[in-house]
XYZ file of C-alpha atoms in Angstrom:
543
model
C 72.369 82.715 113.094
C 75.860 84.114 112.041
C 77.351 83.739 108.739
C 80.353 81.489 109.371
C 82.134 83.345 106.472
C 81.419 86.696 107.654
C 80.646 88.809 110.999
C 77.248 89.335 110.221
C 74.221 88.040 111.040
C 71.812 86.181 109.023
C 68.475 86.730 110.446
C 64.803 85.041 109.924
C 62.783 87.424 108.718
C 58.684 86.498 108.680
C 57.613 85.510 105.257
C 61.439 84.669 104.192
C 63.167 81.327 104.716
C 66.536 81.296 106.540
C 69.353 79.458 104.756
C 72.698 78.499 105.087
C 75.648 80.612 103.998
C 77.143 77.982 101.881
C 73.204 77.129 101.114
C 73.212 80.757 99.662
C 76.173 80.340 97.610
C 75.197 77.235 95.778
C 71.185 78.824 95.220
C 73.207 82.049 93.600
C 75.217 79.679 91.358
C 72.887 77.365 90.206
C 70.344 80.279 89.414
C 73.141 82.012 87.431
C 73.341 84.645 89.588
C 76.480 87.065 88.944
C 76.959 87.399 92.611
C 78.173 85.165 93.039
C 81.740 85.856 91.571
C 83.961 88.395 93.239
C 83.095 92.290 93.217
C 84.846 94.809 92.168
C 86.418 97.948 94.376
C 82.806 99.606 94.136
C 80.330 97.299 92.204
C 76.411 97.785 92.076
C 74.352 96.908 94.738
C 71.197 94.992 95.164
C 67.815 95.905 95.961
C 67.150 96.243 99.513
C 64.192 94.965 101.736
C 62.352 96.353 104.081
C 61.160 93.716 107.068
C 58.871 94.599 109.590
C 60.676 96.116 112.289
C 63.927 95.618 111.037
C 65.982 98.009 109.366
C 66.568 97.802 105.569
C 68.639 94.657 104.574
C 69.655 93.738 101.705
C 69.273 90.596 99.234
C 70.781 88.833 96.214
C 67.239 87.967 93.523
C 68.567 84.329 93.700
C 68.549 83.702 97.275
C 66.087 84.909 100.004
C 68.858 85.348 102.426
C 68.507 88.689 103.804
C 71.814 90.133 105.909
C 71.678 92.645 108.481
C 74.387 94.859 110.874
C 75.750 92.995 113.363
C 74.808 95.422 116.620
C 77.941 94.830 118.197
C 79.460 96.455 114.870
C 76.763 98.281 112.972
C 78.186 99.617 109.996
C 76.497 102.780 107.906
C 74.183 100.432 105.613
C 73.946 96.814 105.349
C 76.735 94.990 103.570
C 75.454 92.911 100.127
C 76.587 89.241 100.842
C 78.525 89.644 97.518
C 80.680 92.484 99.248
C 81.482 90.046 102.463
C 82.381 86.993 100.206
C 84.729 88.561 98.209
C 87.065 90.012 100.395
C 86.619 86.732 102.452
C 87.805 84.643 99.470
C 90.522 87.074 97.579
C 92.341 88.945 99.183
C 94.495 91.884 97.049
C 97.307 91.676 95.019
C 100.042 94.452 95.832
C 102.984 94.605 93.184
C 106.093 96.184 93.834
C 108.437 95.762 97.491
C 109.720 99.349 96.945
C 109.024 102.464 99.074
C 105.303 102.835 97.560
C 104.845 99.358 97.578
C 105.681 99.330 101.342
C 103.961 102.540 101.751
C 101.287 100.604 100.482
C 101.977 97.317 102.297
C 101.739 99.106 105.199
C 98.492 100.954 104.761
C 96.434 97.985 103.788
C 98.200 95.846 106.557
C 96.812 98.540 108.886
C 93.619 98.820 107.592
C 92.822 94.912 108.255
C 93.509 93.954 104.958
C 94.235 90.589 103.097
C 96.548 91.296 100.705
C 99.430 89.015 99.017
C 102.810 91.092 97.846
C 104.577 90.265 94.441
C 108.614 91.522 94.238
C 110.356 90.676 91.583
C 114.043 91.237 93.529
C 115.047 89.368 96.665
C 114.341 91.498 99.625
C 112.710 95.216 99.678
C 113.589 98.802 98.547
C 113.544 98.431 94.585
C 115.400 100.444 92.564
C 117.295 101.601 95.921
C 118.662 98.104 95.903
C 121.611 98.427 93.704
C 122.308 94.624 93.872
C 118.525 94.483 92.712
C 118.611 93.553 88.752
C 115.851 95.487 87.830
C 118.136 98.342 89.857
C 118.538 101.732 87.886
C 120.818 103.493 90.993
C 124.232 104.084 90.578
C 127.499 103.771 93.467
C 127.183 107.546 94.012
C 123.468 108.207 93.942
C 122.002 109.830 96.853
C 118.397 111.450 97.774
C 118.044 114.808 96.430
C 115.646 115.312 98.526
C 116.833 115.369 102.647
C 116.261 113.198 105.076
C 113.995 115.045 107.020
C 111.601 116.225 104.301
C 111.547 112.760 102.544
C 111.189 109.870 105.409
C 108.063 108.177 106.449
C 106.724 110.134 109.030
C 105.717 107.484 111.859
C 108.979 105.651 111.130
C 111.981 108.769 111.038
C 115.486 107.163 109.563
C 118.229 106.044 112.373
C 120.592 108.732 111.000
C 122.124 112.058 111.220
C 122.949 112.461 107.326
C 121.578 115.015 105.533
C 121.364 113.567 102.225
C 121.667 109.582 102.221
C 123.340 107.724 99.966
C 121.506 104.102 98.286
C 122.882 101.764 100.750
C 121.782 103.718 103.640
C 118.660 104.056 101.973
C 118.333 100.237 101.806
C 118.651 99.799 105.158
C 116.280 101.985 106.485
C 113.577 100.126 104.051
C 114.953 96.615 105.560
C 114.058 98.582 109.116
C 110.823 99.808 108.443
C 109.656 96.638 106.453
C 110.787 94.693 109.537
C 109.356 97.734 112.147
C 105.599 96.561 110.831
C 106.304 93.039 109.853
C 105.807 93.425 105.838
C 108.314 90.795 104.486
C 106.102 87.907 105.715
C 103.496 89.264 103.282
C 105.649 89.319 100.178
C 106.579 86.468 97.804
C 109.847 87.618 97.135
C 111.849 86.503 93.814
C 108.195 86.456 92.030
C 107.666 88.394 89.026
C 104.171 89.384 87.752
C 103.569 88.477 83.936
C 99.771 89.563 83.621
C 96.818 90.959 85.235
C 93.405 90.585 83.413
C 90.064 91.129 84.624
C 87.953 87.454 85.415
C 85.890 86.174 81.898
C 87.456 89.653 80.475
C 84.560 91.020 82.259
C 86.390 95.000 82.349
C 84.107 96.182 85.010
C 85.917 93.968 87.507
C 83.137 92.519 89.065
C 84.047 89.220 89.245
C 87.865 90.030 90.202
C 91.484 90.031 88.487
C 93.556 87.031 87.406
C 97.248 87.499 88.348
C 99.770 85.510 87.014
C 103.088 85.599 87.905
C 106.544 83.064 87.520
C 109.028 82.515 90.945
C 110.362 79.691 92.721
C 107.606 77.433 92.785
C 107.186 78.064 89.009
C 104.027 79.864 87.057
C 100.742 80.510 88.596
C 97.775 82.240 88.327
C 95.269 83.243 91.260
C 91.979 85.557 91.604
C 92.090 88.493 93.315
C 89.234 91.446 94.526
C 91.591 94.286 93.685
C 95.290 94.901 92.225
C 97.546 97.610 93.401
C 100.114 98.156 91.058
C 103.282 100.004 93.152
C 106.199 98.562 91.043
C 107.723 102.298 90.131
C 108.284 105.042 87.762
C 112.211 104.697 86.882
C 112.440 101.465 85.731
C 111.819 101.577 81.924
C 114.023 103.987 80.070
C 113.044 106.334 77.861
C 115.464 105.788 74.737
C 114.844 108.389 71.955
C 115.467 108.473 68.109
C 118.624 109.911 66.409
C 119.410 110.515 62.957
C 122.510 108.623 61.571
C 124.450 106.167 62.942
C 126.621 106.253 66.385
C 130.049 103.578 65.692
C 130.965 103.991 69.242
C 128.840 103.040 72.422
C 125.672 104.232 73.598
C 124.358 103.212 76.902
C 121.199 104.543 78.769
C 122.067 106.163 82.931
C 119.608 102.871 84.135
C 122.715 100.630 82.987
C 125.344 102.974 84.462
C 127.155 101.677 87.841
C 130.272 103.184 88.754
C 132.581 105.978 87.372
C 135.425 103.944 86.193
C 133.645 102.922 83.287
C 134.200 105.874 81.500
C 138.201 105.720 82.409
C 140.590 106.963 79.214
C 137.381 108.022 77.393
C 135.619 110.831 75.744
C 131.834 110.922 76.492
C 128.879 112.933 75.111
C 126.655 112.713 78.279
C 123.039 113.252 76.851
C 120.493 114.886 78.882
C 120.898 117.580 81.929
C 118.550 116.696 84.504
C 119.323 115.185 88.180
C 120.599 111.620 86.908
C 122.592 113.336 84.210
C 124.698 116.023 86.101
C 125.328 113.815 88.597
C 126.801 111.597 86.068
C 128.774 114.045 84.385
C 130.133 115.395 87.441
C 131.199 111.420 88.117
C 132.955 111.434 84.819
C 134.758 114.225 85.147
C 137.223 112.539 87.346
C 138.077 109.319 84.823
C 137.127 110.118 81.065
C 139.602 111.539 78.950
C 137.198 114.516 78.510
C 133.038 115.175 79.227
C 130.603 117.296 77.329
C 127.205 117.233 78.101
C 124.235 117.947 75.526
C 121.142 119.757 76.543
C 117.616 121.142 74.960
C 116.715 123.707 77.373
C 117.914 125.774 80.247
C 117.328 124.655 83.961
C 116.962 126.178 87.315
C 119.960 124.904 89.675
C 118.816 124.430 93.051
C 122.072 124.273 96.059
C 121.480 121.187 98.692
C 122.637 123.801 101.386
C 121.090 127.259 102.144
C 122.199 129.247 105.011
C 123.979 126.392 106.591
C 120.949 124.304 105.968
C 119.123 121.113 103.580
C 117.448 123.912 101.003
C 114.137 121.893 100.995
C 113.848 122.509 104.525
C 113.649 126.130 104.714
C 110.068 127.665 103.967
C 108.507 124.113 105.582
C 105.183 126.482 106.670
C 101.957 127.631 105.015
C 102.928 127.235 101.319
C 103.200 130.903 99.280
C 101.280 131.463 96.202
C 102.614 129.848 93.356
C 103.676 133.582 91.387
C 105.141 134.815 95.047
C 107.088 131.888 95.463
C 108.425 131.735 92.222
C 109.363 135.455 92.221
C 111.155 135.343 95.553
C 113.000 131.831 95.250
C 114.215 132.808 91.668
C 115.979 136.027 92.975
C 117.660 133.840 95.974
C 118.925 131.275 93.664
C 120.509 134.187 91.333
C 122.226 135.324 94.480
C 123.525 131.956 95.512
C 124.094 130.131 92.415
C 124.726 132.619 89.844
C 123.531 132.661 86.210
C 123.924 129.169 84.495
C 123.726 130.770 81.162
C 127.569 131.959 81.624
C 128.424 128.619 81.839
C 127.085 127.655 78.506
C 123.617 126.809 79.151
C 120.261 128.318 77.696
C 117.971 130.601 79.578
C 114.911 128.448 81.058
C 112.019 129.142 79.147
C 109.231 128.292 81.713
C 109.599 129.427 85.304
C 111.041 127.985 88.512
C 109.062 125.200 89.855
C 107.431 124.619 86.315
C 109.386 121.246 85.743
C 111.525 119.115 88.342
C 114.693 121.809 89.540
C 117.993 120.360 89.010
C 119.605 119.642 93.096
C 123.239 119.957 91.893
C 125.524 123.054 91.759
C 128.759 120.970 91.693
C 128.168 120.456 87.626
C 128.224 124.112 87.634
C 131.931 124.458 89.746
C 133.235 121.412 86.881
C 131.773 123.784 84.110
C 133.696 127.051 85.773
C 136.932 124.704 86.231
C 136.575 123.884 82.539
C 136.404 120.025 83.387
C 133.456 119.538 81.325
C 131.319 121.975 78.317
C 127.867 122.463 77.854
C 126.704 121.157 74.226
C 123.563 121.941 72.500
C 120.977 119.406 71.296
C 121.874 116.648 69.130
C 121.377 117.054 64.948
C 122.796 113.471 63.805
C 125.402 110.896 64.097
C 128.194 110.135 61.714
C 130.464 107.706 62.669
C 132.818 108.274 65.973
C 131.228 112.423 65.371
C 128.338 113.909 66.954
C 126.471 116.918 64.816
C 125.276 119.367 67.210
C 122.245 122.115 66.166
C 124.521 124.538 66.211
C 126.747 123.569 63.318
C 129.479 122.360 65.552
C 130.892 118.633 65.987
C 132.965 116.355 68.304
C 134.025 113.036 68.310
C 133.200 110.764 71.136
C 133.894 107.266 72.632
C 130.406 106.628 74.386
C 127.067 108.370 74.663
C 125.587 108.099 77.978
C 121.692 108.832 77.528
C 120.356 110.760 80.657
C 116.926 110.911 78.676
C 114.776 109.684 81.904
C 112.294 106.803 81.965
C 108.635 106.254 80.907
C 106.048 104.868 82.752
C 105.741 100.725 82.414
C 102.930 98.634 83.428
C 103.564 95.669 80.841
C 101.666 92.973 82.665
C 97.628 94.997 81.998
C 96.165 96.175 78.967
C 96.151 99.865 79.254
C 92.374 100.385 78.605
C 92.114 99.346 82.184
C 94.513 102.089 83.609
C 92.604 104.757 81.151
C 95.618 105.462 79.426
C 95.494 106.786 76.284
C 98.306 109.451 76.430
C 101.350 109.751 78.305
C 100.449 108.749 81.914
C 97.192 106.817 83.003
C 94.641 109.243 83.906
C 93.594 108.655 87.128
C 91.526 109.973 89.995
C 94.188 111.286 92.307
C 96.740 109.771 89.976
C 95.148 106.277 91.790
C 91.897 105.360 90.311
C 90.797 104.972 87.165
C 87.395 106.398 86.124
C 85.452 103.178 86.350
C 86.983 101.962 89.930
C 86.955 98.395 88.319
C 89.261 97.146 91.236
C 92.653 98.357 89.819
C 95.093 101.067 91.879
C 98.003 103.010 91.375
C 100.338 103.856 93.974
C 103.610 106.276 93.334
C 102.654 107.788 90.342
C 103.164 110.772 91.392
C 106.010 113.428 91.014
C 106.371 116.496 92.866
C 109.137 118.491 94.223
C 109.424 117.733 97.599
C 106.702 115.538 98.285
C 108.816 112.348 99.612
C 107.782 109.105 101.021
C 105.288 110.408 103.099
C 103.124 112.133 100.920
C 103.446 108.444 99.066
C 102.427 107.403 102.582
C 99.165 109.455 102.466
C 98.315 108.035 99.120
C 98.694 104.862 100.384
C 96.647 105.511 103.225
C 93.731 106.879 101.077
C 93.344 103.608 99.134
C 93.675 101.595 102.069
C 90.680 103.376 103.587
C 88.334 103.007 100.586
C 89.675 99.414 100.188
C 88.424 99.067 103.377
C 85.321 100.894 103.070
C 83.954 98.912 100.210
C 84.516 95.907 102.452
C 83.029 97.342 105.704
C 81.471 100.601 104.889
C 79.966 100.919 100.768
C 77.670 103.758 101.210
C 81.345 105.411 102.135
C 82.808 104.092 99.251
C 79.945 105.420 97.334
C 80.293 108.783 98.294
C 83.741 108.648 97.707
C 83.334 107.512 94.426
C 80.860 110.038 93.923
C 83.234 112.706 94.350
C 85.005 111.121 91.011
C 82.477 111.681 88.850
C 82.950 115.857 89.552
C 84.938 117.840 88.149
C 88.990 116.631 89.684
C 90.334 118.883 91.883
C 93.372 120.740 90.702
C 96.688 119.345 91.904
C 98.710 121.944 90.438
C 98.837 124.537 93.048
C 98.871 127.497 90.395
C 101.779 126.064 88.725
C 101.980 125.860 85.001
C 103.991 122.660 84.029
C 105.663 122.025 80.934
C 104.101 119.772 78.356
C 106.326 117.129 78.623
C 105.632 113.499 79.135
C 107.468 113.032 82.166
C 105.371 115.480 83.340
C 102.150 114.324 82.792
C 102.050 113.175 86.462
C 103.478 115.799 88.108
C 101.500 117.607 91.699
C 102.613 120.208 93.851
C 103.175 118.725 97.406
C 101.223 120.982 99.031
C 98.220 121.068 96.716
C 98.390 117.157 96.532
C 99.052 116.110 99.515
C 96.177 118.535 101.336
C 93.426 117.244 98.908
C 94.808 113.496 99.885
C 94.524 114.626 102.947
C 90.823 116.049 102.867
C 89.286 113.220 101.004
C 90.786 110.639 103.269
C 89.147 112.093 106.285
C 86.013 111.581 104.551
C 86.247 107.727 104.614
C 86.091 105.537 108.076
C 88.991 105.139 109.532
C 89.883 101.901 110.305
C 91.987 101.988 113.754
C 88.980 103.260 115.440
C 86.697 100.690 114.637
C 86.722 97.397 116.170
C 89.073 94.758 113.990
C 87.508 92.311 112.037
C 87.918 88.474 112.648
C 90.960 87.397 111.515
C 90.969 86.002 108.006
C 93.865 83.784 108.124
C 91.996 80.466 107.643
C 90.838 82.506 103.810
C 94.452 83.190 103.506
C 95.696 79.526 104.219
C 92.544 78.792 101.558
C 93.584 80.823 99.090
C 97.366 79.870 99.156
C 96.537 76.535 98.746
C 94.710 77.357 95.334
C 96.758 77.224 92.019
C 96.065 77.659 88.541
């Protein structure tokens, strides 16, 4: 008979009585059994037995069910009932609407997944959003990356810019969310407030609870797995002075729009993407703009021989020591020297933390429009003590000092974070695979959306394989327990805690690639049943 839950089949063995699948589930529960709750993304298995003539199956000790491949859809080894009725039941939780969020959206929406989205904001593209509240984007932010090197690949942006600005940006999310029909599966205006493993049970075997506050007020629901994709630039990183400032200080994540820093003289803090951008905005309203740095940088032009710089050298990637030895010299010949414009000499190499895509700071510095500052030694009042012995007096300090990492809503023992990033298995999975993911925590120069994409599609294949294919998932989970592979690509970062999750693209995005051709992929197997009648079920369940 088949399992009206699943698309297996339940088969009478000799010797073994055959039961009901909702028989099977109330036998499991009243013997105690701990199958009976959901599993986690890679849980134990039960003992299998052999019948006569059959191939192995498999069987929960409280119930003498025994469940076997379907022929029509035989996968690699009988699936434990456990594994069937929880991703029957609970779906997965996906948090965050923004580009890894829809990356990830996307992939588990391809892979046959159930999967309920959480977003915070109205409508996708996070941060991108500038209307967004949670928005840290400002009127003239634009990719640093270009187009062409930074787009999803099976979905290229409707445009001819080079380097698009926010609201462009927007758009093209809005497209490709409506391209593969992802807004239907968000609950949009819904914030997530915790995630916490089912009886505290930190092996995830039974499933998370999610709870999480929108328009139809505070609830909390079970879920197999939780993807957490709500960003990396959200929380800023606010750092400790000595003294006291009398004037304003303001972090980049609350800066809008140049003409708020009209008639005034600002100490912009902090010389890395966000911050010379800034400066360069300031330049052409405050009353004057300095700009305070620790270390030296490596400018990077957007344009190289007529064309985006990141798209030049697009083939098989150079050593690491090559690379940096050639691309150094070019920039030297395009760009000059920074340190006669007043900043230090970079102490690691090119490529060794994120390069800086803006040479206009560097034209303001040669016009005199704004001055390099060292680092910061106190406050006094309206004047800023810099290391050197020198002072200034400023209006407002604009604090360009990046963000941290920010997943309030779970305890971090369950993210394996004990430093400054989680440490994760392909900066995705934690050690224990106890039904938690990561998507977007990643950082690399040049990687863009799609390598994003490929992460995405990674988890949505093992998501899938623990569902329809665990001896796959095994393997794969295997591989976790060996030594990682290195993501580095020969590149020695600085020790810095924003780059604690820093890849090279190439490195990354090829052992992505690798290990997701290990697992079955999902488009060439026939679809599963649809599980909207579960869906309809578990909507209709509130805490």
């Amino acid at each position: 008979m088949r399992c009206a839950t699943s698309s297996r089949l339940v088969r009478r063995v000799p010797g073994i009585e055959a039961i009901r699948p909702a028989d099977v589930q109330a036998r499991r529960q009243s013997a105690g059994c701990t199958n009976a709750a959901p599993d986690p993304i890679g849980g134990r298995r039960n003992d299998r037995l052999a019948a006569p003539g059959r191939p192995a199956g498999r069987r929960c000790a409280a119930s003498p069910a025994v469940i076997y491949p379907c022929p029509a859809r035989r996968p690699e080894r009988a699936v434990p009932l456990r594994h069937r009725r929880l991703h029957v039941h609970h779906p997965i939780a996906l948090i965050g609407a923004g580009p890894s969020g829809l990356a990830g959206a996307r992939a588990l929406d391809a892979a046959g997944l159930d999967f309920v989205g959480f977003e915070a904001s109205s409508d996708v593209g996070g941060l991108w959003d500038i209307d967004n509240p949670r928005s840290t984007v400002y009127e003239s932010a634009h990719l640093i990356s270009s187009r062409t090197t930074t787009e999803f690949a099976e979905f290229p942006m409707d445009s001819s810019i080079d380097y698009p600005g926010h609201r462009e940006l927007v758009r093209y999310f809005g497209a490709f969310a409506d391209r593969f029909d992802l807004r239907r599966r968000f609950r949009f205006g819904t914030r997530v407030v915790r995630v916490e493993p089912v009886d505290g049970d930190a092996s995830g075997q039974r499933g998370w609870l999610v709870t999480s506050e929108g328009p139809e007020g505070r609830r909390t629901e079970t879920f197999s797995a939780v993807v957490l994709a709500n960003g990396t630039l959200a929380e800023p990183n606010v750092p400790a002075f000595r003294g006291e400032f009398a004037g304003e200080i303001r972090h980049s994540s609350a800066y809008k729009r140049a003409q708020e820093f009209a008639g005034k003289r600002v100490l912009v803090i902090g010389a890395g993407n966000s911050g010379c951008d800034i400066a360069v905005d300031a330049v052409h309203h405050a009353a004057s703009v300095d700009l305070s740095v620790r270390r030296g940088y490596w400018f990077v032009p957007r344009y190289l021989f007529g064309k985006p710089s990141d798209t030049l050298n697009q083939g098989r990637p150079l050593p690491a020591r090559i690379k940096q030895f050639v691309d150094s010299r070019v920039l030297k010949l395009f760009t000059g020297d920074p340190v006669r414009f007043g900043f230090p000499k970079p102490d690691y190499k090119i490529y060794e933390s994120h390069p800086i895509v803006n040479t206009l700071v560097l034209n303001h510095l040669g016009q005199g429009d704004l001055r390099v500052k060292p680092d910061i030694d106190r406050f006094e009042g309206s004047t800023v003590h810099f290391a050197d012995g020198s002072s200034a007096d400023y209006d407002l300090l604009l604090l360009a000092t990046g963000y941290r990492l920010d997943y309030p809503f779970v305890d971090r023992e369950h993210l394996d974070w004990t430093g400054d990033a989680p440490e994760l298995y392909l900066n995705v999975f934690p050690r224990s695979f106890n039904g938690l993911a990561v998507l977007g925590m990643i950082e690399a120069s040049g990687i863009g959306w799609e390598g994003r994409a490929e992460q995405a599609r990674l988890l949505g294949r093992y998501l899938k394989a623990v569902q329809d294919a665990p001896a796959s998932a095994a393997r794969f989970r295997a591989q976790a327990a060996k030594p990682w592979p290195d993501l580095t690509g020969g590149y020695r970062y600085l020790g810095l805690a924003r780059m604690s999750y820093y890849v090279n693209k190439d490195a990354y995005r090829g052992t992505v690639r690798k290990l997701t051709e290990t697992l079955p992929d999902p488009a060439r197997a026939p679809r599963a049943a649809a599980t909207t009648a579960a869906t309809a079920e578990h909507e209709g369940v509130r805490a």
